[in-house]
Amino acid sequence: MTTSITIAGWARGLLEGGTLADKLASPPPGAVDVVGPAEDFAEPARAPPLAMVDGADKLPKLGDLTSPAARLATLSRFAHHELMATELFAWALLKFPDAPLALRRGFVAALVEEQAHLRLYVDRLAAHGAVLGDVPLSGYFWKLVPAIRTAPDPLRAFLCAQGLTLEQANLDFTILYRDAFRLAGDFDSAAVLQRIHDDEVAHVRLARAWLVRDDDAADADRDRYEQHVPFPLSAARAKGRRFEAGARRRAGLSDAFIAYVRDARPYAAAPWSPSSPTGSAAAPESP
Ligand SMILES: [Fe+2]
Ligand SMILES: [Fe+2]
């Protein structure tokens, strides 16, 4: 007798396994998606080279990417974002077993693409003589999970945090850094950033499509985002300093939502503690 391997079992393996190979495991052929109990993970297992730390150094300046050390620090940061995105989609597959099957399929497809992005960056790190973990890895994305889990509608909060804030911002950062790597003469890394940008358009589209309801007005994405985005995230965090309106339109965002994000200003820092996690909510880590 054979036991079917489930999508939940695969997702669990991605969170319980601590090595890079564990994180890059493909969905088993024939894996079935069955509705099981909701499972929650506070944090993923990480073998020592991939252990997460609090805080992070600033990203190198764009103009410094001619330096191999600056490229390495930048590629490490981006690689770790892809690893955390991989894990967060696995977390969502376990946390939301009752989500519509089509959305769960979308999560699986996005997760597999995040793994591909991670591989691409790991290859670029190897080209620089480094491995993921040589530069300390900030666990910032995982620090958002408590706010998602305790939100009134955790599934919509996840769509707003992952798809419509972090991934929406990445539509800008990928293009900003694509051009910076090109200027620095690292065309292979620039090509990776372009590939990731193209994939992320679909990830943003997925989140937007499931955030709104069938009977919503076309520009309801803005209102639903405002309603469900979990603090400390906000529209000010859903963009980079170069604003790619065209990519957002390709992702299906309404003109009203695009304008709302373009014009968004960060929360004011809490005067009593400019460096506190809630007082510096605007852009704790970029991208
Ligand atoms: Fe990605
Ligand atoms: Fe993504």
mmCIF file of C-alpha atoms and ligand atoms in Angstrom:
data_model
loop_
_atom_site.group_PDB
_atom_site.id
_atom_site.type_symbol
_atom_site.label_atom_id
_atom_site.label_comp_id
_atom_site.label_asym_id
_atom_site.label_seq_id
_atom_site.Cartn_x
_atom_site.Cartn_y
_atom_site.Cartn_z
ATOM 1 C CA MET A 1 0.000 0.000 0.000
ATOM 2 C CA THR A 2 1.311 3.436 -0.853
ATOM 3 C CA THR A 3 0.490 6.611 1.004
ATOM 4 C CA SER A 4 -0.145 9.689 -1.103
ATOM 5 C CA ILE A 5 2.168 12.572 -0.395
ATOM 6 C CA THR A 6 0.227 15.723 0.213
ATOM 7 C CA ILE A 7 0.933 19.362 -0.563
ATOM 8 C CA ALA A 8 0.739 19.984 3.194
ATOM 9 C CA GLY A 9 3.378 17.306 3.814
ATOM 10 C CA TRP A 10 5.681 18.931 1.276
ATOM 11 C CA ALA A 11 5.096 22.394 2.766
ATOM 12 C CA ARG A 12 5.772 21.037 6.253
ATOM 13 C CA GLY A 13 9.057 19.578 5.044
ATOM 14 C CA LEU A 14 10.139 22.986 3.743
ATOM 15 C CA LEU A 15 9.601 24.510 7.199
ATOM 16 C CA GLU A 16 10.906 21.634 9.305
ATOM 17 C CA GLY A 17 14.017 21.006 7.206
ATOM 18 C CA GLY A 18 16.852 23.404 7.930
ATOM 19 C CA THR A 19 19.239 23.016 5.003
ATOM 20 C CA LEU A 20 19.215 24.756 1.661
ATOM 21 C CA ALA A 21 18.475 21.410 -0.001
ATOM 22 C CA ASP A 22 15.419 21.023 2.265
ATOM 23 C CA LYS A 23 14.197 24.482 1.280
ATOM 24 C CA LEU A 24 14.626 23.748 -2.421
ATOM 25 C CA ALA A 25 12.715 20.452 -2.409
ATOM 26 C CA SER A 26 10.287 20.215 -5.324
ATOM 27 C CA PRO A 27 6.678 19.157 -4.821
ATOM 28 C CA PRO A 28 6.600 15.356 -5.039
ATOM 29 C CA PRO A 29 5.141 14.123 -8.331
ATOM 30 C CA GLY A 30 1.488 13.321 -7.835
ATOM 31 C CA ALA A 31 1.206 15.194 -4.549
ATOM 32 C CA VAL A 32 -2.454 15.693 -3.714
ATOM 33 C CA ASP A 33 -3.993 18.683 -1.999
ATOM 34 C CA VAL A 34 -6.372 17.455 0.676
ATOM 35 C CA VAL A 35 -8.042 19.634 3.287
ATOM 36 C CA GLY A 36 -6.419 18.936 6.647
ATOM 37 C CA PRO A 37 -6.295 20.791 9.947
ATOM 38 C CA ALA A 38 -4.726 24.231 9.962
ATOM 39 C CA GLU A 39 -1.116 24.223 11.152
ATOM 40 C CA ASP A 40 0.901 27.192 12.316
ATOM 41 C CA PHE A 41 4.645 27.690 12.536
ATOM 42 C CA ALA A 42 6.225 30.396 14.653
ATOM 43 C CA GLU A 43 9.429 30.167 12.665
ATOM 44 C CA PRO A 44 11.139 27.836 10.223
ATOM 45 C CA ALA A 45 13.967 25.453 11.026
ATOM 46 C CA ARG A 46 17.313 26.817 9.890
ATOM 47 C CA ALA A 47 20.616 24.926 9.904
ATOM 48 C CA PRO A 48 23.476 27.109 11.252
ATOM 49 C CA PRO A 49 24.655 28.775 8.019
ATOM 50 C CA LEU A 50 21.083 29.910 7.398
ATOM 51 C CA ALA A 51 20.310 31.048 10.966
ATOM 52 C CA MET A 52 18.479 34.366 11.102
ATOM 53 C CA VAL A 53 19.605 37.383 13.096
ATOM 54 C CA ASP A 54 17.813 40.503 14.282
ATOM 55 C CA GLY A 55 18.370 43.620 12.246
ATOM 56 C CA ALA A 56 20.486 43.994 9.158
ATOM 57 C CA ASP A 57 23.190 46.186 7.774
ATOM 58 C CA LYS A 58 22.106 48.770 5.252
ATOM 59 C CA LEU A 59 22.120 47.655 1.660
ATOM 60 C CA PRO A 60 25.143 48.964 -0.225
ATOM 61 C CA LYS A 61 24.569 52.066 -2.304
ATOM 62 C CA LEU A 62 23.620 51.458 -5.939
ATOM 63 C CA GLY A 63 26.780 53.147 -7.131
ATOM 64 C CA ASP A 64 28.958 50.868 -5.007
ATOM 65 C CA LEU A 65 28.064 47.694 -6.900
ATOM 66 C CA THR A 66 31.324 47.856 -8.825
ATOM 67 C CA SER A 67 32.789 46.412 -5.616
ATOM 68 C CA PRO A 68 32.494 42.594 -5.384
ATOM 69 C CA ALA A 69 31.862 42.852 -1.616
ATOM 70 C CA ALA A 70 28.919 45.203 -2.205
ATOM 71 C CA ARG A 71 27.499 42.919 -4.892
ATOM 72 C CA LEU A 72 27.852 39.955 -2.568
ATOM 73 C CA ALA A 73 26.044 41.738 0.295
ATOM 74 C CA THR A 74 23.246 42.773 -2.067
ATOM 75 C CA LEU A 75 22.845 39.342 -3.654
ATOM 76 C CA SER A 76 22.819 37.727 -0.181
ATOM 77 C CA ARG A 77 20.032 40.004 0.973
ATOM 78 C CA PHE A 78 17.959 39.324 -2.120
ATOM 79 C CA ALA A 79 18.593 35.569 -1.932
ATOM 80 C CA HIS A 80 17.366 35.530 1.636
ATOM 81 C CA HIS A 81 14.218 37.403 0.649
ATOM 82 C CA GLU A 82 13.509 34.602 -1.810
ATOM 83 C CA LEU A 83 14.143 31.975 0.864
ATOM 84 C CA MET A 84 11.734 33.729 3.242
ATOM 85 C CA ALA A 85 9.148 34.071 0.453
ATOM 86 C CA THR A 86 9.480 30.326 -0.172
ATOM 87 C CA GLU A 87 8.882 29.643 3.508
ATOM 88 C CA LEU A 88 6.009 32.101 3.820
ATOM 89 C CA PHE A 89 4.105 30.440 0.980
ATOM 90 C CA ALA A 90 4.704 27.085 2.710
ATOM 91 C CA TRP A 91 3.420 28.672 5.929
ATOM 92 C CA ALA A 92 0.309 29.888 4.102
ATOM 93 C CA LEU A 93 -0.369 26.451 2.598
ATOM 94 C CA LEU A 94 -0.416 25.011 6.122
ATOM 95 C CA LYS A 95 -2.199 27.920 7.788
ATOM 96 C CA PHE A 96 -5.050 28.192 5.273
ATOM 97 C CA PRO A 97 -6.184 24.663 4.390
ATOM 98 C CA ASP A 98 -9.692 25.970 3.698
ATOM 99 C CA ALA A 99 -8.579 28.542 1.132
ATOM 100 C CA PRO A 100 -10.097 27.945 -2.316
ATOM 101 C CA LEU A 101 -8.279 25.210 -4.198
ATOM 102 C CA ALA A 102 -7.443 27.562 -7.070
ATOM 103 C CA LEU A 103 -5.756 29.976 -4.667
ATOM 104 C CA ARG A 104 -3.817 27.128 -3.062
ATOM 105 C CA ARG A 105 -2.654 26.100 -6.536
ATOM 106 C CA GLY A 106 -1.537 29.679 -7.034
ATOM 107 C CA PHE A 107 0.433 29.524 -3.777
ATOM 108 C CA VAL A 108 2.132 26.309 -4.915
ATOM 109 C CA ALA A 109 3.062 27.840 -8.279
ATOM 110 C CA ALA A 110 4.403 30.986 -6.613
ATOM 111 C CA LEU A 111 6.348 28.951 -4.054
ATOM 112 C CA VAL A 112 8.036 26.931 -6.809
ATOM 113 C CA GLU A 113 8.997 30.192 -8.532
ATOM 114 C CA GLU A 114 10.410 31.582 -5.271
ATOM 115 C CA GLN A 115 12.569 28.468 -5.053
ATOM 116 C CA ALA A 116 13.751 29.097 -8.625
ATOM 117 C CA HIS A 117 14.593 32.697 -7.695
ATOM 118 C CA LEU A 118 16.516 31.471 -4.667
ATOM 119 C CA ARG A 119 18.511 29.081 -6.867
ATOM 120 C CA LEU A 120 19.325 31.886 -9.307
ATOM 121 C CA TYR A 121 20.698 34.090 -6.520
ATOM 122 C CA VAL A 122 22.591 31.207 -4.941
ATOM 123 C CA ASP A 123 24.260 30.662 -8.325
ATOM 124 C CA ARG A 124 25.187 34.349 -8.477
ATOM 125 C CA LEU A 125 26.612 34.107 -4.944
ATOM 126 C CA ALA A 126 28.667 31.108 -6.073
ATOM 127 C CA ALA A 127 29.978 33.177 -8.975
ATOM 128 C CA HIS A 128 31.213 35.617 -6.329
ATOM 129 C CA GLY A 129 32.833 32.799 -4.346
ATOM 130 C CA ALA A 130 30.219 32.875 -1.569
ATOM 131 C CA VAL A 131 27.352 30.846 -0.162
ATOM 132 C CA LEU A 132 24.112 31.959 1.421
ATOM 133 C CA GLY A 133 24.822 32.634 5.096
ATOM 134 C CA ASP A 134 28.275 34.135 4.603
ATOM 135 C CA VAL A 135 26.565 37.468 5.226
ATOM 136 C CA PRO A 136 24.190 37.487 8.294
ATOM 137 C CA LEU A 137 20.542 36.940 7.319
ATOM 138 C CA SER A 138 17.849 39.220 8.723
ATOM 139 C CA GLY A 139 14.587 37.455 9.556
ATOM 140 C CA TYR A 140 12.481 40.546 8.996
ATOM 141 C CA PHE A 141 9.774 38.918 6.860
ATOM 142 C CA TRP A 142 9.144 36.283 9.525
ATOM 143 C CA LYS A 143 8.626 39.028 12.098
ATOM 144 C CA LEU A 144 5.494 40.003 10.153
ATOM 145 C CA VAL A 145 3.801 36.649 10.763
ATOM 146 C CA PRO A 146 2.355 37.465 14.228
ATOM 147 C CA ALA A 147 0.528 40.486 12.778
ATOM 148 C CA ILE A 148 -0.852 38.349 9.935
ATOM 149 C CA ARG A 149 -1.975 35.523 12.203
ATOM 150 C CA THR A 150 -3.814 37.856 14.613
ATOM 151 C CA ALA A 151 -5.462 39.979 11.907
ATOM 152 C CA PRO A 152 -9.273 39.901 11.642
ATOM 153 C CA ASP A 153 -8.962 38.137 8.257
ATOM 154 C CA PRO A 154 -5.548 36.409 8.277
ATOM 155 C CA LEU A 155 -5.781 35.144 4.692
ATOM 156 C CA ARG A 156 -6.438 38.617 3.315
ATOM 157 C CA ALA A 157 -3.770 40.020 5.636
ATOM 158 C CA PHE A 158 -1.321 37.516 4.132
ATOM 159 C CA LEU A 159 -2.284 38.521 0.578
ATOM 160 C CA CYS A 160 -1.775 42.182 1.491
ATOM 161 C CA ALA A 161 1.542 41.614 3.280
ATOM 162 C CA GLN A 162 3.204 39.139 0.945
ATOM 163 C CA GLY A 163 1.677 39.868 -2.448
ATOM 164 C CA LEU A 164 0.651 43.486 -2.267
ATOM 165 C CA THR A 165 3.392 44.937 -0.072
ATOM 166 C CA LEU A 166 6.617 42.910 -0.237
ATOM 167 C CA GLU A 167 6.138 41.627 -3.780
ATOM 168 C CA GLN A 168 4.645 44.870 -5.043
ATOM 169 C CA ALA A 169 7.709 46.707 -3.719
ATOM 170 C CA ASN A 170 9.900 44.176 -5.464
ATOM 171 C CA LEU A 171 8.469 45.296 -8.817
ATOM 172 C CA ASP A 172 10.434 48.498 -8.208
ATOM 173 C CA PHE A 173 13.537 47.119 -6.498
ATOM 174 C CA THR A 174 14.188 44.503 -9.186
ATOM 175 C CA ILE A 175 14.311 47.151 -11.901
ATOM 176 C CA LEU A 176 16.304 49.610 -9.778
ATOM 177 C CA TYR A 177 18.934 46.971 -9.035
ATOM 178 C CA ARG A 178 18.816 45.430 -12.526
ATOM 179 C CA ASP A 179 20.060 48.730 -13.880
ATOM 180 C CA ALA A 180 22.599 49.182 -11.073
ATOM 181 C CA PHE A 181 24.091 45.730 -11.709
ATOM 182 C CA ARG A 182 24.203 46.516 -15.437
ATOM 183 C CA LEU A 183 26.037 49.772 -14.767
ATOM 184 C CA ALA A 184 28.490 47.840 -12.593
ATOM 185 C CA GLY A 185 29.106 45.407 -15.462
ATOM 186 C CA ASP A 186 27.462 42.396 -13.775
ATOM 187 C CA PHE A 187 25.091 41.479 -16.578
ATOM 188 C CA ASP A 188 24.379 37.980 -15.272
ATOM 189 C CA SER A 189 22.983 39.355 -12.002
ATOM 190 C CA ALA A 190 21.039 41.980 -13.965
ATOM 191 C CA ALA A 191 19.424 39.201 -16.010
ATOM 192 C CA VAL A 192 18.409 37.399 -12.807
ATOM 193 C CA LEU A 193 16.715 40.546 -11.525
ATOM 194 C CA GLN A 194 14.796 40.972 -14.788
ATOM 195 C CA ARG A 195 13.608 37.350 -14.682
ATOM 196 C CA ILE A 196 12.450 37.759 -11.083
ATOM 197 C CA HIS A 197 10.690 41.012 -11.909
ATOM 198 C CA ASP A 198 8.718 39.297 -14.666
ATOM 199 C CA ASP A 199 7.659 36.468 -12.335
ATOM 200 C CA GLU A 200 6.707 38.826 -9.514
ATOM 201 C CA VAL A 201 4.144 40.556 -11.717
ATOM 202 C CA ALA A 202 2.153 37.309 -11.630
ATOM 203 C CA HIS A 203 2.557 36.970 -7.864
ATOM 204 C CA VAL A 204 1.149 40.465 -7.337
ATOM 205 C CA ARG A 205 -1.672 39.623 -9.755
ATOM 206 C CA LEU A 206 -2.520 36.483 -7.763
ATOM 207 C CA ALA A 207 -2.795 38.412 -4.497
ATOM 208 C CA ARG A 208 -4.878 41.176 -6.033
ATOM 209 C CA ALA A 209 -7.237 38.719 -7.713
ATOM 210 C CA TRP A 210 -8.039 36.970 -4.415
ATOM 211 C CA LEU A 211 -8.169 40.080 -2.250
ATOM 212 C CA VAL A 212 -11.177 41.541 -4.028
ATOM 213 C CA ARG A 213 -14.582 39.920 -4.379
ATOM 214 C CA ASP A 214 -16.388 39.157 -7.616
ATOM 215 C CA ASP A 215 -18.969 41.870 -6.990
ATOM 216 C CA ASP A 216 -16.426 44.515 -5.991
ATOM 217 C CA ALA A 217 -15.892 47.645 -8.060
ATOM 218 C CA ALA A 218 -12.740 47.637 -10.203
ATOM 219 C CA ASP A 219 -10.871 49.925 -7.827
ATOM 220 C CA ALA A 220 -11.867 48.069 -4.639
ATOM 221 C CA ASP A 221 -8.309 46.715 -4.371
ATOM 222 C CA ARG A 222 -7.237 50.017 -2.786
ATOM 223 C CA ASP A 223 -9.946 49.917 -0.108
ATOM 224 C CA ARG A 224 -9.471 46.230 0.644
ATOM 225 C CA TYR A 225 -5.715 46.744 0.925
ATOM 226 C CA GLU A 226 -6.184 49.645 3.317
ATOM 227 C CA GLN A 227 -8.594 47.511 5.364
ATOM 228 C CA HIS A 228 -6.449 44.371 5.583
ATOM 229 C CA VAL A 229 -2.756 45.322 5.365
ATOM 230 C CA PRO A 230 -1.255 44.357 8.740
ATOM 231 C CA PHE A 231 0.680 46.941 10.744
ATOM 232 C CA PRO A 232 3.538 47.842 10.584
ATOM 233 C CA LEU A 233 3.222 47.355 6.832
ATOM 234 C CA SER A 234 1.453 49.982 4.764
ATOM 235 C CA ALA A 235 1.338 51.312 1.231
ATOM 236 C CA ALA A 236 4.520 53.286 1.937
ATOM 237 C CA ARG A 237 6.328 49.957 2.171
ATOM 238 C CA ALA A 238 4.829 48.666 -1.107
ATOM 239 C CA LYS A 239 7.233 50.575 -3.328
ATOM 240 C CA GLY A 240 10.814 51.483 -3.976
ATOM 241 C CA ARG A 241 12.258 54.809 -4.862
ATOM 242 C CA ARG A 242 11.774 54.098 -8.561
ATOM 243 C CA PHE A 243 8.058 53.601 -9.165
ATOM 244 C CA GLU A 244 7.126 51.100 -11.890
ATOM 245 C CA ALA A 245 3.510 51.981 -12.693
ATOM 246 C CA GLY A 246 3.500 49.844 -15.858
ATOM 247 C CA ALA A 247 4.409 46.661 -13.990
ATOM 248 C CA ARG A 248 1.609 47.367 -11.526
ATOM 249 C CA ARG A 249 -0.864 47.797 -14.371
ATOM 250 C CA ARG A 250 0.316 44.492 -15.860
ATOM 251 C CA ALA A 251 -0.346 42.932 -12.448
ATOM 252 C CA GLY A 252 -3.946 44.125 -12.651
ATOM 253 C CA LEU A 253 -3.796 46.818 -9.969
ATOM 254 C CA SER A 254 -6.379 49.549 -10.445
ATOM 255 C CA ASP A 255 -5.334 53.106 -11.257
ATOM 256 C CA ALA A 256 -6.747 54.152 -7.877
ATOM 257 C CA PHE A 257 -4.600 51.630 -6.001
ATOM 258 C CA ILE A 258 -1.493 52.549 -8.012
ATOM 259 C CA ALA A 259 -1.981 56.237 -7.227
ATOM 260 C CA TYR A 260 -2.609 55.428 -3.548
ATOM 261 C CA VAL A 261 0.695 53.555 -3.300
ATOM 262 C CA ARG A 262 2.610 56.149 -5.321
ATOM 263 C CA ASP A 263 1.444 58.934 -2.998
ATOM 264 C CA ALA A 264 1.764 57.002 0.279
ATOM 265 C CA ARG A 265 3.944 58.474 3.006
ATOM 266 C CA PRO A 266 5.540 56.470 5.837
ATOM 267 C CA TYR A 267 4.080 56.450 9.309
ATOM 268 C CA ALA A 268 5.694 59.097 11.469
ATOM 269 C CA ALA A 269 8.322 57.613 13.765
ATOM 270 C CA ALA A 270 7.318 57.388 17.416
ATOM 271 C CA PRO A 271 9.096 60.303 19.084
ATOM 272 C CA TRP A 272 9.998 58.350 22.218
ATOM 273 C CA SER A 273 11.923 55.674 20.358
ATOM 274 C CA PRO A 274 12.982 56.349 16.806
ATOM 275 C CA SER A 275 14.541 52.923 16.481
ATOM 276 C CA SER A 276 11.746 50.868 18.029
ATOM 277 C CA PRO A 277 10.081 48.284 15.778
ATOM 278 C CA THR A 278 6.765 50.089 15.845
ATOM 279 C CA GLY A 279 8.309 53.531 15.748
ATOM 280 C CA SER A 280 10.267 52.952 12.565
ATOM 281 C CA ALA A 281 7.606 51.126 10.650
ATOM 282 C CA ALA A 282 8.110 52.833 7.324
ATOM 283 C CA ALA A 283 10.892 50.855 5.746
ATOM 284 C CA PRO A 284 12.622 48.562 8.215
ATOM 285 C CA GLU A 285 14.292 46.692 5.433
ATOM 286 C CA SER A 286 14.580 47.464 1.773
ATOM 287 C CA PRO A 287 13.662 45.921 -0.484
HETATM 288 FE FE FE B 1 10.627 35.873 -5.734
HETATM 289 FE FE FE B 2 7.135 36.395 -5.400
#
